[in-house]
């Protein structure tokens, strides 16, 4: 995410006119014409003691340097102009956004969320990224810089842009995560306010707890891939509007569906997966959540909220909405700028749109 005083200067004095001596009247006969041609002509320099007219007089007077014979002993030498002195200028403090850019420049990793980081003064996508880190930390530059560096460290180690291109096990993850985009009149638009992106986590569709959650690193990578897929839809790289602490349309809706959940007792590896996901997303994807809906919520949500309170900022927790009946979800978007957004959702969530498996995007899956 202070004006500095101009340095005071000691001005140099105005140009001082050269005072030429009174010409010496020659008594000898005039030299021959050819000799005079070899002798420099005398021109009397007119001077004045009046300060108001000194500059004008000096500018209009043509002076020819006298010869040695014409110089008198009492002629005053020219006054050398005073040397110009300046006080050292106060160094202007860089803006918070510029300081975050300086910190990012020194890091070995060059991007965040697919945005190749650059000077935010003339690169809007980078301005958005840096401003989100400031917003996430309520304008605290020290905390924002710390979180930014940790994100760059994590992205360098994890390489999410490669993670999103990986193939994931169809038997473990098919039908568990989708990304949908809804725009004004169903058209492709550039204005961020005229489209809404949703990520859907259908945890109730898990076929095998051990297979899906047994390998923590694999699960986290699959979850990160889904988030990066949503960021591609959000298209911060193509953003044309900067954001502020109050204005930020570059955010996502998230829906977690626990319908028919079968792990009410919360096995340890499920808890580990939930805990790690919350930590990874809170640290590395700040200010990207618009609202989060937990639908068809069972008793499992008790431990989930416990983890969230440990790692998620209080202002983010306020965006979380548990709902016992997923069919009521469509009613939550009556005030959206996209007319009829609720009706565009799948029928099982109270809308009239197509099913997620037909209208949504999934991570790349393979039958192994």
Short mmCIF file of C-alpha atoms in Angstrom, two decimals:
data_model
loop_
_atom_site.label_atom_id
_atom_site.label_comp_id
_atom_site.label_asym_id
_atom_site.label_seq_id
_atom_site.Cartn_x
_atom_site.Cartn_y
_atom_site.Cartn_z
CA UNK A 1 0.00 0.00 0.00
CA UNK A 2 4.90 12.97 3.18
CA UNK A 3 5.42 15.56 1.24
CA UNK A 4 8.96 16.78 1.58
CA UNK A 5 10.11 20.37 1.86
CA UNK A 6 12.06 21.70 -1.04
CA UNK A 7 15.65 22.42 -0.10
CA UNK A 8 16.42 26.07 0.53
CA UNK A 9 18.93 27.61 -1.81
CA UNK A 10 21.32 30.54 -1.45
CA UNK A 11 20.77 32.43 -4.65
CA UNK A 12 23.81 33.62 -6.58
CA UNK A 13 24.06 37.43 -6.95
CA UNK A 14 22.90 39.05 -10.13
CA UNK A 15 25.50 39.48 -12.84
CA UNK A 16 27.80 42.35 -11.87
CA UNK A 17 28.63 44.70 -14.73
CA UNK A 18 32.31 45.00 -15.56
CA UNK A 19 33.67 48.40 -14.60
CA UNK A 20 36.05 49.60 -17.30
CA UNK A 21 38.69 52.23 -16.38
CA UNK A 22 38.61 55.71 -17.74
CA UNK A 23 40.30 55.61 -21.12
CA UNK A 24 43.73 57.28 -21.25
CA UNK A 25 43.84 60.14 -23.68
CA UNK A 26 46.59 59.58 -26.18
CA UNK A 27 48.76 62.61 -27.05
CA UNK A 28 50.85 60.96 -29.67
CA UNK A 29 49.83 61.30 -33.28
CA UNK A 30 47.39 58.70 -34.55
CA UNK A 31 49.04 55.60 -35.94
CA UNK A 32 48.89 54.87 -39.59
CA UNK A 33 45.72 53.23 -40.88
CA UNK A 34 47.40 49.87 -41.48
CA UNK A 35 48.81 49.95 -37.92
CA UNK A 36 45.44 50.81 -36.49
CA UNK A 37 43.97 47.75 -38.18
CA UNK A 38 46.25 45.62 -36.09
CA UNK A 39 45.26 47.33 -32.87
CA UNK A 40 42.12 46.46 -30.95
CA UNK A 41 39.61 49.34 -30.84
CA UNK A 42 38.68 50.82 -27.56
CA UNK A 43 35.09 50.75 -26.47
CA UNK A 44 34.12 52.55 -23.34
CA UNK A 45 31.91 50.48 -21.03
CA UNK A 46 29.12 52.51 -19.56
CA UNK A 47 28.29 51.73 -15.97
CA UNK A 48 25.75 52.91 -13.41
CA UNK A 49 25.53 52.77 -9.67
CA UNK A 50 21.74 52.59 -9.69
CA UNK A 51 20.71 48.97 -8.71
CA UNK A 52 17.41 49.33 -10.49
CA UNK A 53 19.07 49.86 -13.85
CA UNK A 54 22.29 47.91 -13.38
CA UNK A 55 21.10 44.73 -15.00
CA UNK A 56 19.65 46.56 -17.99
CA UNK A 57 22.75 48.61 -18.47
CA UNK A 58 24.99 45.57 -18.29
CA UNK A 59 22.90 43.71 -20.81
CA UNK A 60 23.06 46.49 -23.37
CA UNK A 61 26.73 47.43 -23.02
CA UNK A 62 29.34 45.98 -25.38
CA UNK A 63 32.76 45.77 -23.73
CA UNK A 64 36.13 45.17 -25.40
CA UNK A 65 38.97 44.11 -23.19
CA UNK A 66 41.53 46.97 -22.93
CA UNK A 67 45.13 46.53 -23.95
CA UNK A 68 47.95 46.55 -21.40
CA UNK A 69 48.70 50.18 -22.08
CA UNK A 70 45.11 51.15 -21.34
CA UNK A 71 44.99 49.43 -17.91
CA UNK A 72 45.50 51.73 -14.97
CA UNK A 73 46.90 50.71 -11.59
CA UNK A 74 43.72 51.59 -9.74
CA UNK A 75 41.42 49.47 -11.97
CA UNK A 76 39.27 47.14 -9.86
CA UNK A 77 39.23 43.42 -10.78
CA UNK A 78 35.95 41.70 -11.59
CA UNK A 79 34.08 40.35 -8.61
CA UNK A 80 33.76 36.54 -8.77
CA UNK A 81 30.18 35.35 -8.27
CA UNK A 82 29.46 33.69 -4.95
CA UNK A 83 29.37 29.92 -5.08
CA UNK A 84 25.89 28.46 -5.05
CA UNK A 85 25.16 26.45 -1.94
CA UNK A 86 22.25 24.14 -1.19
CA UNK A 87 21.09 22.27 1.86
CA UNK A 88 20.80 18.50 1.49
CA UNK A 89 17.31 17.53 0.36
CA UNK A 90 15.18 15.43 2.67
CA UNK A 91 14.67 11.95 1.26
CA UNK A 92 11.04 11.40 0.29
CA UNK A 93 9.49 8.40 2.02
CA UNK A 94 8.15 5.83 -0.42
CA UNK A 95 4.46 4.94 -0.32
CA UNK A 96 3.38 1.67 1.34
CA UNK A 97 2.69 0.13 -2.07
CA UNK A 98 6.13 1.18 -3.32
CA UNK A 99 7.75 -0.33 -0.23
CA UNK A 100 5.94 -3.62 -0.78
CA UNK A 101 7.17 -3.58 -4.37
CA UNK A 102 10.74 -3.02 -3.16
CA UNK A 103 10.41 -6.02 -0.86
CA UNK A 104 8.98 -8.15 -3.68
CA UNK A 105 11.76 -7.10 -6.09
CA UNK A 106 14.39 -8.51 -3.79
CA UNK A 107 12.69 -11.91 -3.69
CA UNK A 108 13.56 -14.79 -5.99
CA UNK A 109 9.91 -15.53 -6.83
CA UNK A 110 8.35 -13.10 -9.37
CA UNK A 111 4.57 -13.63 -9.18
CA UNK A 112 1.49 -13.90 -6.98
CA UNK A 113 -1.85 -15.34 -8.20
CA UNK A 114 -0.55 -15.44 -11.74
CA UNK A 115 0.34 -11.73 -11.70
CA UNK A 116 3.96 -11.01 -12.69
CA UNK A 117 4.80 -8.40 -10.07
CA UNK A 118 5.87 -4.95 -11.26
CA UNK A 119 5.87 -1.34 -10.12
CA UNK A 120 2.34 -0.66 -8.80
CA UNK A 121 2.64 2.96 -9.90
CA UNK A 122 2.04 1.89 -13.49
CA UNK A 123 0.85 -1.73 -13.25
CA UNK A 124 -2.72 -2.08 -11.98
CA UNK A 125 -2.66 -5.88 -11.40
CA UNK A 126 0.36 -5.49 -9.10
CA UNK A 127 -1.31 -2.56 -7.36
CA UNK A 128 -4.27 -4.84 -6.62
CA UNK A 129 -2.07 -7.60 -5.21
CA UNK A 130 -0.10 -5.26 -2.92
CA UNK A 131 -3.20 -3.38 -1.81
CA UNK A 132 -4.89 -6.62 -0.81
CA UNK A 133 -2.00 -7.40 1.53
CA UNK A 134 -2.35 -3.95 3.08
CA UNK A 135 -6.11 -4.36 3.38
CA UNK A 136 -5.73 -7.78 5.00
CA UNK A 137 -3.55 -6.19 7.69
CA UNK A 138 -5.64 -3.02 8.16
CA UNK A 139 -2.95 -0.87 6.58
CA UNK A 140 -0.13 -2.10 8.83
CA UNK A 141 2.86 -2.04 6.48
CA UNK A 142 5.13 -4.19 8.65
CA UNK A 143 2.56 -6.97 8.89
CA UNK A 144 1.64 -6.68 5.21
CA UNK A 145 5.29 -6.97 4.18
CA UNK A 146 5.78 -9.99 6.41
CA UNK A 147 2.76 -11.76 4.95
CA UNK A 148 3.79 -10.84 1.41
CA UNK A 149 7.27 -12.32 1.87
CA UNK A 150 5.83 -15.49 3.41
CA UNK A 151 3.49 -15.84 0.42
CA UNK A 152 6.40 -15.44 -1.99
CA UNK A 153 8.35 -18.04 -0.02
CA UNK A 154 5.41 -20.45 -0.16
CA UNK A 155 4.75 -19.89 -3.86
CA UNK A 156 8.41 -20.42 -4.68
CA UNK A 157 8.37 -23.71 -2.79
CA UNK A 158 4.93 -24.92 -3.93
CA UNK A 159 4.72 -23.41 -7.44
CA UNK A 160 0.91 -23.14 -7.65
CA UNK A 161 1.05 -22.30 -11.36
CA UNK A 162 2.46 -25.75 -11.94
CA UNK A 163 0.14 -27.32 -9.34
CA UNK A 164 -2.94 -26.12 -11.23
CA UNK A 165 -1.73 -27.92 -14.37
CA UNK A 166 -1.27 -31.29 -12.67
CA UNK A 167 -3.51 -34.30 -13.11
CA UNK A 168 -5.35 -35.50 -9.99
CA UNK A 169 -6.87 -38.85 -9.18
CA UNK A 170 -10.38 -39.16 -10.53
CA UNK A 171 -11.31 -41.72 -7.89
CA UNK A 172 -10.19 -39.38 -5.10
CA UNK A 173 -11.37 -35.96 -6.30
CA UNK A 174 -13.97 -36.24 -9.06
CA UNK A 175 -17.06 -34.19 -8.28
CA UNK A 176 -15.58 -32.60 -5.17
CA UNK A 177 -14.59 -29.17 -6.51
CA UNK A 178 -15.93 -26.81 -9.17
CA UNK A 179 -15.54 -23.24 -10.35
CA UNK A 180 -18.46 -21.38 -11.93
CA UNK A 181 -18.69 -17.88 -13.39
CA UNK A 182 -21.93 -15.92 -13.74
CA UNK A 183 -21.99 -12.66 -15.68
CA UNK A 184 -24.50 -9.98 -16.60
CA UNK A 185 -26.83 -11.43 -19.25
CA UNK A 186 -24.55 -14.47 -19.36
CA UNK A 187 -21.99 -12.59 -21.48
CA UNK A 188 -18.23 -12.38 -21.11
CA UNK A 189 -17.43 -9.02 -19.53
CA UNK A 190 -14.33 -7.14 -18.42
CA UNK A 191 -15.94 -5.15 -15.61
CA UNK A 192 -15.31 -6.98 -12.31
CA UNK A 193 -18.66 -5.82 -10.89
CA UNK A 194 -20.53 -7.50 -13.71
CA UNK A 195 -19.47 -11.07 -12.99
CA UNK A 196 -19.35 -13.35 -9.98
CA UNK A 197 -17.03 -16.33 -9.52
CA UNK A 198 -17.89 -19.22 -7.20
CA UNK A 199 -15.77 -22.06 -5.93
CA UNK A 200 -17.72 -25.10 -4.79
CA UNK A 201 -16.37 -27.76 -2.43
CA UNK A 202 -18.73 -30.72 -2.35
CA UNK A 203 -17.28 -32.57 0.62
CA UNK A 204 -20.45 -34.58 0.96
CA UNK A 205 -19.44 -36.30 -2.27
CA UNK A 206 -16.30 -37.85 -0.81
CA UNK A 207 -16.31 -41.57 -1.65
CA UNK A 208 -13.42 -42.63 0.55
CA UNK A 209 -12.15 -40.57 3.48
CA UNK A 210 -8.86 -42.45 3.53
CA UNK A 211 -8.22 -41.98 -0.18
CA UNK A 212 -9.23 -38.32 -0.40
CA UNK A 213 -7.68 -37.10 2.85
CA UNK A 214 -5.07 -39.79 3.51
CA UNK A 215 -2.30 -38.02 1.61
CA UNK A 216 -2.27 -34.51 3.09
CA UNK A 217 0.15 -33.00 0.53
CA UNK A 218 -1.89 -34.36 -2.37
CA UNK A 219 -5.14 -33.04 -0.90
CA UNK A 220 -3.68 -29.56 -0.28
CA UNK A 221 -2.29 -29.44 -3.82
CA UNK A 222 -5.70 -30.39 -5.26
CA UNK A 223 -7.37 -27.69 -3.13
CA UNK A 224 -4.78 -25.09 -4.18
CA UNK A 225 -5.29 -26.07 -7.83
CA UNK A 226 -9.01 -25.37 -7.49
CA UNK A 227 -8.27 -21.94 -6.00
CA UNK A 228 -5.80 -21.08 -8.75
CA UNK A 229 -8.41 -22.15 -11.30
CA UNK A 230 -10.83 -19.67 -9.73
CA UNK A 231 -8.17 -16.94 -9.84
CA UNK A 232 -7.78 -17.53 -13.55
CA UNK A 233 -11.49 -16.77 -13.87
CA UNK A 234 -11.14 -13.70 -11.65
CA UNK A 235 -8.44 -12.49 -14.05
CA UNK A 236 -6.56 -10.02 -11.89
CA UNK A 237 -3.88 -10.08 -14.59
CA UNK A 238 -6.29 -8.25 -16.90
CA UNK A 239 -7.62 -5.86 -14.26
CA UNK A 240 -8.20 -2.28 -15.35
CA UNK A 241 -9.37 -0.74 -12.07
CA UNK A 242 -7.15 -0.17 -9.01
CA UNK A 243 -8.58 -0.96 -5.58
CA UNK A 244 -8.61 0.83 -2.25
CA UNK A 245 -9.30 -0.13 1.35
CA UNK A 246 -12.99 0.44 0.66
CA UNK A 247 -13.37 -0.61 -2.97
CA UNK A 248 -12.37 -4.10 -4.10
CA UNK A 249 -14.54 -6.09 -6.54
CA UNK A 250 -11.84 -8.72 -7.18
CA UNK A 251 -13.20 -11.35 -4.81
CA UNK A 252 -14.83 -14.78 -4.89
CA UNK A 253 -17.82 -16.52 -3.37
CA UNK A 254 -17.13 -19.90 -1.79
CA UNK A 255 -19.66 -22.64 -1.08
CA UNK A 256 -18.89 -25.70 1.05
CA UNK A 257 -21.54 -28.40 0.82
CA UNK A 258 -21.63 -31.04 3.56
CA UNK A 259 -24.74 -32.86 2.38
CA UNK A 260 -24.68 -36.59 3.17
CA UNK A 261 -21.40 -36.14 4.98
CA UNK A 262 -20.24 -39.47 6.36
CA UNK A 263 -17.40 -38.47 8.69
CA UNK A 264 -19.29 -36.96 11.61
CA UNK A 265 -16.65 -38.13 14.07
CA UNK A 266 -13.96 -36.19 12.26
CA UNK A 267 -11.08 -38.65 11.79
CA UNK A 268 -7.60 -37.23 12.51
CA UNK A 269 -6.56 -37.00 8.85
CA UNK A 270 -9.77 -35.05 8.06
CA UNK A 271 -8.97 -32.62 10.86
CA UNK A 272 -5.41 -32.29 9.60
CA UNK A 273 -6.59 -31.57 6.05
CA UNK A 274 -9.09 -28.98 7.27
CA UNK A 275 -6.57 -27.30 9.57
CA UNK A 276 -3.83 -27.15 6.93
CA UNK A 277 -6.20 -25.83 4.26
CA UNK A 278 -7.34 -23.01 6.52
CA UNK A 279 -3.74 -22.03 7.36
CA UNK A 280 -2.56 -22.14 3.74
CA UNK A 281 -5.45 -20.04 2.47
CA UNK A 282 -5.39 -17.51 5.33
CA UNK A 283 -1.67 -16.91 4.77
CA UNK A 284 -1.42 -16.97 0.98
CA UNK A 285 -4.78 -15.84 -0.42
CA UNK A 286 -5.75 -12.74 1.61
CA UNK A 287 -8.70 -10.54 0.74
CA UNK A 288 -9.98 -12.81 -2.02
CA UNK A 289 -13.09 -13.98 -0.18
CA UNK A 290 -16.33 -12.10 -0.69
CA UNK A 291 -18.66 -14.42 1.24
CA UNK A 292 -18.41 -18.06 2.31
CA UNK A 293 -21.44 -20.31 2.72
CA UNK A 294 -21.47 -23.61 4.59
CA UNK A 295 -24.59 -25.43 3.42
CA UNK A 296 -26.25 -28.61 4.62
CA UNK A 297 -24.18 -28.23 7.78
CA UNK A 298 -23.87 -31.25 10.11
CA UNK A 299 -22.27 -31.52 13.55
CA UNK A 300 -18.78 -31.60 12.00
CA UNK A 301 -18.81 -27.84 11.75
CA UNK A 302 -17.96 -27.53 15.43
CA UNK A 303 -14.30 -28.41 14.96
CA UNK A 304 -14.10 -26.57 11.62
CA UNK A 305 -15.11 -23.28 13.25
CA UNK A 306 -12.62 -23.96 16.03
CA UNK A 307 -9.75 -24.10 13.54
CA UNK A 308 -11.02 -21.05 11.66
CA UNK A 309 -11.01 -18.88 14.77
CA UNK A 310 -7.37 -19.79 15.36
CA UNK A 311 -6.07 -18.86 11.91
CA UNK A 312 -8.58 -16.52 10.26
CA UNK A 313 -8.99 -12.82 10.99
CA UNK A 314 -12.16 -11.86 12.89
CA UNK A 315 -13.35 -9.66 10.03
CA UNK A 316 -13.09 -12.68 7.73
CA UNK A 317 -15.02 -14.91 10.11
CA UNK A 318 -17.90 -12.44 9.78
CA UNK A 319 -18.14 -13.39 6.10
CA UNK A 320 -18.92 -17.02 6.97
CA UNK A 321 -22.53 -18.13 6.82
CA UNK A 322 -23.60 -21.61 7.99
CA UNK A 323 -26.88 -22.85 6.50
CA UNK A 324 -28.69 -26.05 7.37
CA UNK A 325 -30.60 -26.14 4.08
CA UNK A 326 -28.61 -25.69 0.87
CA UNK A 327 -31.79 -24.96 -1.12
CA UNK A 328 -31.93 -21.54 0.55
CA UNK A 329 -28.59 -20.43 -0.91
CA UNK A 330 -30.14 -18.72 -3.96
CA UNK A 331 -31.99 -16.29 -1.69
CA UNK A 332 -28.69 -14.87 -0.45
CA UNK A 333 -28.01 -13.05 -3.72
CA UNK A 334 -31.14 -10.95 -4.13
CA UNK A 335 -29.09 -7.73 -3.92
CA UNK A 336 -26.45 -8.74 -6.45
CA UNK A 337 -25.68 -6.37 -9.32
CA UNK A 338 -26.17 -9.37 -11.57
CA UNK A 339 -29.92 -9.58 -12.01
CA UNK A 340 -31.28 -13.01 -11.14
CA UNK A 341 -27.95 -14.34 -9.86
CA UNK A 342 -29.71 -16.70 -7.47
CA UNK A 343 -31.71 -18.23 -10.30
CA UNK A 344 -28.50 -18.96 -12.18
CA UNK A 345 -27.37 -21.36 -9.43
CA UNK A 346 -28.00 -25.11 -9.69
CA UNK A 347 -31.48 -26.31 -8.70
CA UNK A 348 -30.27 -28.06 -5.56
CA UNK A 349 -29.21 -24.65 -4.25
CA UNK A 350 -32.53 -22.97 -5.02
CA UNK A 351 -31.78 -21.76 -8.54
CA UNK A 352 -32.75 -22.77 -12.06
CA UNK A 353 -29.31 -23.22 -13.56
CA UNK A 354 -27.51 -26.34 -14.75
CA UNK A 355 -25.77 -28.83 -12.50
CA UNK A 356 -22.23 -28.13 -11.39
CA UNK A 357 -20.82 -31.07 -13.31
CA UNK A 358 -22.17 -29.57 -16.54
CA UNK A 359 -21.57 -25.83 -16.00
CA UNK A 360 -18.59 -25.92 -13.64
CA UNK A 361 -14.85 -26.36 -14.22
CA UNK A 362 -12.83 -28.98 -12.35
CA UNK A 363 -9.14 -29.55 -11.85
CA UNK A 364 -7.55 -31.89 -14.34
CA UNK A 365 -8.46 -35.49 -13.46
CA UNK A 366 -7.02 -38.79 -14.55
CA UNK A 367 -8.20 -42.35 -14.10
CA UNK A 368 -4.66 -43.09 -12.89
#
